[in-house]
C-alpha positions in Angstrom: 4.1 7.1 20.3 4.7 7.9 16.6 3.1 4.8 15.8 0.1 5.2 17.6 -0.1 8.9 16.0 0.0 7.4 12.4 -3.0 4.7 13.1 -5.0 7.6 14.4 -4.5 9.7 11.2 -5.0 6.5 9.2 -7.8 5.8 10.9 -9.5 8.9 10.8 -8.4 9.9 7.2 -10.3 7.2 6.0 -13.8 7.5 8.7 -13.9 10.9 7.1 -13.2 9.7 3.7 -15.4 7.3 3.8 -18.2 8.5 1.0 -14.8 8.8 -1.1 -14.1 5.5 -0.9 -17.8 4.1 -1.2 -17.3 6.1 -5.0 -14.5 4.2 -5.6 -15.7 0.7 -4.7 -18.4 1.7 -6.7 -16.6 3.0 -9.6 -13.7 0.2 -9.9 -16.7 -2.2 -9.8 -18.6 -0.5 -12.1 -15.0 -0.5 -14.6 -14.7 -4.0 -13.9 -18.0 -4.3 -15.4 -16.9 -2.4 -18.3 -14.5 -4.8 -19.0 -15.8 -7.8 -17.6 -13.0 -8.2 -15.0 -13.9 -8.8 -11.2 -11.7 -8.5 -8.5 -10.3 -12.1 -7.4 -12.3 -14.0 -4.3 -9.5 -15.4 -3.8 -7.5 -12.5 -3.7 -9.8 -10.8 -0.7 -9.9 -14.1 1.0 -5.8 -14.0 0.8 -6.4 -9.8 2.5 -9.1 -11.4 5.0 -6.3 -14.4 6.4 -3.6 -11.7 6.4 -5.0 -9.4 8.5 -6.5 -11.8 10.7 -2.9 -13.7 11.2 -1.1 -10.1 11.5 -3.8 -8.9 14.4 -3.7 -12.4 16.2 0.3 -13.2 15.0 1.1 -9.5 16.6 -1.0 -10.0 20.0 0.7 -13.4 20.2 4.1 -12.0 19.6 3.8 -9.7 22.5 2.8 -11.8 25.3 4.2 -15.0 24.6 7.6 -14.4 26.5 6.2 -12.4 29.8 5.7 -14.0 32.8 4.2 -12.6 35.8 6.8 -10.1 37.0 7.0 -8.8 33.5 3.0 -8.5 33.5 3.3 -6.8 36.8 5.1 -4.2 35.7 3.9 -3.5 32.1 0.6 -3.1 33.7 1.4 -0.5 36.3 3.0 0.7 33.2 -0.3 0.8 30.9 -2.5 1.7 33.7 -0.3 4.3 35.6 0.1 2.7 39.0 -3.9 3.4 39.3 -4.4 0.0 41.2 -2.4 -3.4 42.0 -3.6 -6.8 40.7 -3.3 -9.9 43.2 -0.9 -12.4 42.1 -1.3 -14.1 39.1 -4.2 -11.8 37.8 -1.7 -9.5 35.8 -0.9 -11.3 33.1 -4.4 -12.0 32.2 -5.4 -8.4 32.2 -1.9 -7.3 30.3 -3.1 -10.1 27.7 -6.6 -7.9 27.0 -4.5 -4.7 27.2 -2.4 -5.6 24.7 -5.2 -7.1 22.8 -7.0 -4.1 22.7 -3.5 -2.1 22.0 -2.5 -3.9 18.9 -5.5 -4.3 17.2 -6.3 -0.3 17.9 -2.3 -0.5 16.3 -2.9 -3.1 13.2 -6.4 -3.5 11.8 -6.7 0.0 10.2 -2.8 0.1 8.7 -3.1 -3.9 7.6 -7.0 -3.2 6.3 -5.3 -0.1 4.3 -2.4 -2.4 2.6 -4.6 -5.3 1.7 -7.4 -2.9 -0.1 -4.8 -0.5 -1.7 -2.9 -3.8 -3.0 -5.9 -5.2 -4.2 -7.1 -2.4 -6.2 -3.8 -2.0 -7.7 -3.3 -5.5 -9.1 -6.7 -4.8 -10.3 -6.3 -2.2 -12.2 -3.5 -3.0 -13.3 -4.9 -6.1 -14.7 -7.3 -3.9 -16.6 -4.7 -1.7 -17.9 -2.7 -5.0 -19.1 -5.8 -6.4 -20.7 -6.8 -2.6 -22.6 -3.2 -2.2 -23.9 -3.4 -6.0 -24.9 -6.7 -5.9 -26.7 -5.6 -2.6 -28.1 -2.4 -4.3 -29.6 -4.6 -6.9 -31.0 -6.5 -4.9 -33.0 -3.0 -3.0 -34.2 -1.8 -6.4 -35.6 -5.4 -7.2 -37.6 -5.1 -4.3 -39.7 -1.1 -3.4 -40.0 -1.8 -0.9 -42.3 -4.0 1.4 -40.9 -6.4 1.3 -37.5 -9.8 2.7 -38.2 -11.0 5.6 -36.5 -13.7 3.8 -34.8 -11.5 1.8 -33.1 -9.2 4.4 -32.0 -12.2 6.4 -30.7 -13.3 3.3 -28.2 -9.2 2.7 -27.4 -9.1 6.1 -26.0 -12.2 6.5 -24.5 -11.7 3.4 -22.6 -8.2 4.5 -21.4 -10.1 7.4 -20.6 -12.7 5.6 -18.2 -9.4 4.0 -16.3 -7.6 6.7 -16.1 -10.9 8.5 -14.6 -10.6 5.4 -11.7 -7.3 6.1 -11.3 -7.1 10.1 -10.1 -10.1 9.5 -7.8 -8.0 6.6 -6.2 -4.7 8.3 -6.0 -7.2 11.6 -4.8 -9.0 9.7 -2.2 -5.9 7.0 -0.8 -2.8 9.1 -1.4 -2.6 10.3 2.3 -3.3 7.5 3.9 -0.8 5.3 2.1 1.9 7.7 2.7 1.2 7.9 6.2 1.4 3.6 5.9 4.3 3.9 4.0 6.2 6.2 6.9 4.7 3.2 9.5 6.5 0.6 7.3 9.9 2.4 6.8 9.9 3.2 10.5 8.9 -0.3 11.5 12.3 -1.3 9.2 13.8 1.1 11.0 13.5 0.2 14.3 14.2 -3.7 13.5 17.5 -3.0 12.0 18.1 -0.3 14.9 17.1 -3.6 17.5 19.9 -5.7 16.4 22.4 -3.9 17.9 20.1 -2.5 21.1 19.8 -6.3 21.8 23.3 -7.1 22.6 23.2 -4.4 25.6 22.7 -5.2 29.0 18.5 -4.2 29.3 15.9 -5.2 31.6 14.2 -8.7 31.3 11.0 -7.2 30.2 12.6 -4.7 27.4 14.9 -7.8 26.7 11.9 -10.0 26.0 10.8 -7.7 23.1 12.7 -8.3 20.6 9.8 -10.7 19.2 7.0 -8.1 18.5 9.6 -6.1 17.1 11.1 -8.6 14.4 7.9 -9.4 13.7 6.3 -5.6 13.9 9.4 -5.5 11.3 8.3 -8.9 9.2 5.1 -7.1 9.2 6.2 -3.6 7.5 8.9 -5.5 5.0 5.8 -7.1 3.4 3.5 -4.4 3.3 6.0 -1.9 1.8 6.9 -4.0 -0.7 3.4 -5.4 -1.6 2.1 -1.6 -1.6 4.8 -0.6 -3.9 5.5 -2.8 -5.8 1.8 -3.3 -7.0 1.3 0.1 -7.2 4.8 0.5 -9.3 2.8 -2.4 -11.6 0.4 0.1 -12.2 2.8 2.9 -14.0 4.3 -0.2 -16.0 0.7 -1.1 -17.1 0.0 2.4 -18.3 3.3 2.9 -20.4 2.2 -0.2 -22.0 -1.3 1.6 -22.9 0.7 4.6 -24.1 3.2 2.4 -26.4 -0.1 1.0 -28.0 -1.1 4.4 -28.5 2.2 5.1 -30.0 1.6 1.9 -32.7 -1.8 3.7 -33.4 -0.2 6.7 -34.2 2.5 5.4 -36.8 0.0 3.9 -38.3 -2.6 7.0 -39.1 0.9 8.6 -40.2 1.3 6.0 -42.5 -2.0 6.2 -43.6 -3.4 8.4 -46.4 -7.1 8.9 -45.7 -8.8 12.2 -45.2 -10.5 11.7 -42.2 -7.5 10.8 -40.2 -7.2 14.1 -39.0 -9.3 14.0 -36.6 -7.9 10.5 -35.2 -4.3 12.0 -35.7 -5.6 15.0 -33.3 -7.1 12.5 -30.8 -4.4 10.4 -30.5 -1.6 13.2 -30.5 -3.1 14.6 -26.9 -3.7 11.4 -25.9 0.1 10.3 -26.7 1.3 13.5 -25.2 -0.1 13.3 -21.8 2.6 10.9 -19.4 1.8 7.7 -18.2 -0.1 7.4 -15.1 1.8 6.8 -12.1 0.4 6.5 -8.3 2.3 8.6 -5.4 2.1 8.8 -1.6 0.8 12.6 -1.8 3.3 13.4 -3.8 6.3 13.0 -1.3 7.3 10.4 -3.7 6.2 8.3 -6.7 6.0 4.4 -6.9 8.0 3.4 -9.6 10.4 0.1 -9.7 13.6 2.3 -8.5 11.4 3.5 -5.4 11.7 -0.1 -3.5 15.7 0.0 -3.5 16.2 3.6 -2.6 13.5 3.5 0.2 15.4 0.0 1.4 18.5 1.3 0.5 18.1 4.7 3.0 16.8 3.1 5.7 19.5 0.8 5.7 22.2 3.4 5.4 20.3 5.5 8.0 20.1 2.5 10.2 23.7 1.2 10.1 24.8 5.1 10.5 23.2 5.1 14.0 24.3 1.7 15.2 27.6 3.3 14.7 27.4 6.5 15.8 26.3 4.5 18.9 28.9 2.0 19.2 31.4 4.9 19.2 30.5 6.8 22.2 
């Protein structure tokens, strides 16, 4: 049930975000522009075959192991005793059940991992190539940066870092409601090794495959969501130790109208790096992947023994 609750709110987060997000296509294309970067075909091709083998690998996964009595009774299941199939008809309409089930279940949680990945290893890689452009122009000129130069460094930053709080604004939600799917989709996979090994019926027995790879599923998009969106913090300290070189060196320097660079770069310097969050339950940094692991691990292995002791 929880699951089915959490692609709902996915799913309608985003229909009634959707002018939101049409700004940000627009406005991460447009900074792409700005610094002639473009989002990798290859790289939405990659999303496009993902979602396409999780919605097919899922459906698959769930009705590969029933057979007819199984069918009989998951369908009585899913349409509340209603009406009896005749023999060998109940498979085949458990198959478009289920079709229709999982991809209600998939498409809108896997379509939110694959854009929100995307856009982060693309910013990111815009970040990477400001900060390294930025260092460039630091090495030129060792003794001093000129002020023009400074100016466009942090106007530039600024134009990212505009991109970047109306993505956090418009996807933070969402992705913390993914996030929850994923941890509770580890959850119940570590929870299922031990259920396993006790005496169930055939047709609860015969789950464990959509649940390993339900499991698969969430293990990958956790750590592809944060971890790209962890890249993005790392990208932005290396824009802020730029910034730092930039400010050393107006220090150093002796010229009158560094003042007004010195001021610039001082507020610029203060401010922290950027760093994404899921609504601000919690921030994607590196140590986030381990802890997150780490709990539901603990949590998990906790309740298999809590379990084994009764």
């Amino acid at each position: 049930m929880m699951k089915e609750v959490i692609s709902f709110l996915i799913w309608y987060t985003l229909m009634m975000r959707r002018k939101e997000l049409s700004d940000l296509f627009r406005n991460v294309c447009r900074l792409g522009d700005t610094f002639d970067t473009h989002i990798s075909k290859m790289a939405v091709t990659i999303g496009e075959v993902l979602t396409l083998f999780v919605l097919i690998g899922g459906w698959l996964a769930k009705i590969v192991l029933y057979e007819e009595c199984d069918c009989k009774l998951l369908v009585a299941y899913n349409v509340l005793n209603a009406f009896t199939l005749p023999e060998g008809y109940n498979c085949k309409l458990f198959y478009v059940i289920t079709l229709f089930n999982n991809s209600f279940l998939n498409i809108m949680k896997t379509f939110l991992a694959v854009i929100y990945t995307i856009i982060c290893h693309f910013l990111r890689t815009i970040l990477k190539a400001h900060s390294n452009f930025g260092y460039r122009k630091t090495q030129k000129s060792k003794a001093t940066v000129h002020y023009v130069t400074i100016e466009c460094h942090l106007l530039r930053y600024e134009s990212i870092l505009k991109v970047l709080k109306h993505f956090e604004r418009t996807l933070a939600f969402p992705v913390f409601l993914l996030q929850i799917a994923d941890l509770v989709g580890l959850f119940i996979g570590f929870i299922w090794i031990d259920a396993s090994k006790s005496p169930l019926q055939h047709w609860f027995r015969n789950y464990w495959l959509p649940v390993y790879f339900n499991s698969l599923v969430s293990l990958v998009s956790f750590l592809c969501v944060s971890l790209t969106a962890s890249s993005v913090h790392e990208a932005s300290k290396e824009c802020k130790n730029v910034q730092e070189i930039m400010l050393k060196q107006v220090l150093a320097s002796n010229r009158k109208e560094d003042f007004k660079t010195l001021t610039l770069l001082l507020v610029a310097h203060q401010s922290p790096p950027f760093i994404l969050s899921a609504w601000g339950f919690f921030y994607f940094s590196k140590g986030l992947v381990l802890v997150a692991l780490g709990s539901v691990m603990t949590y998990s292995l906790l309740i298999i023994q809590i379990s084994l002791t009764r």
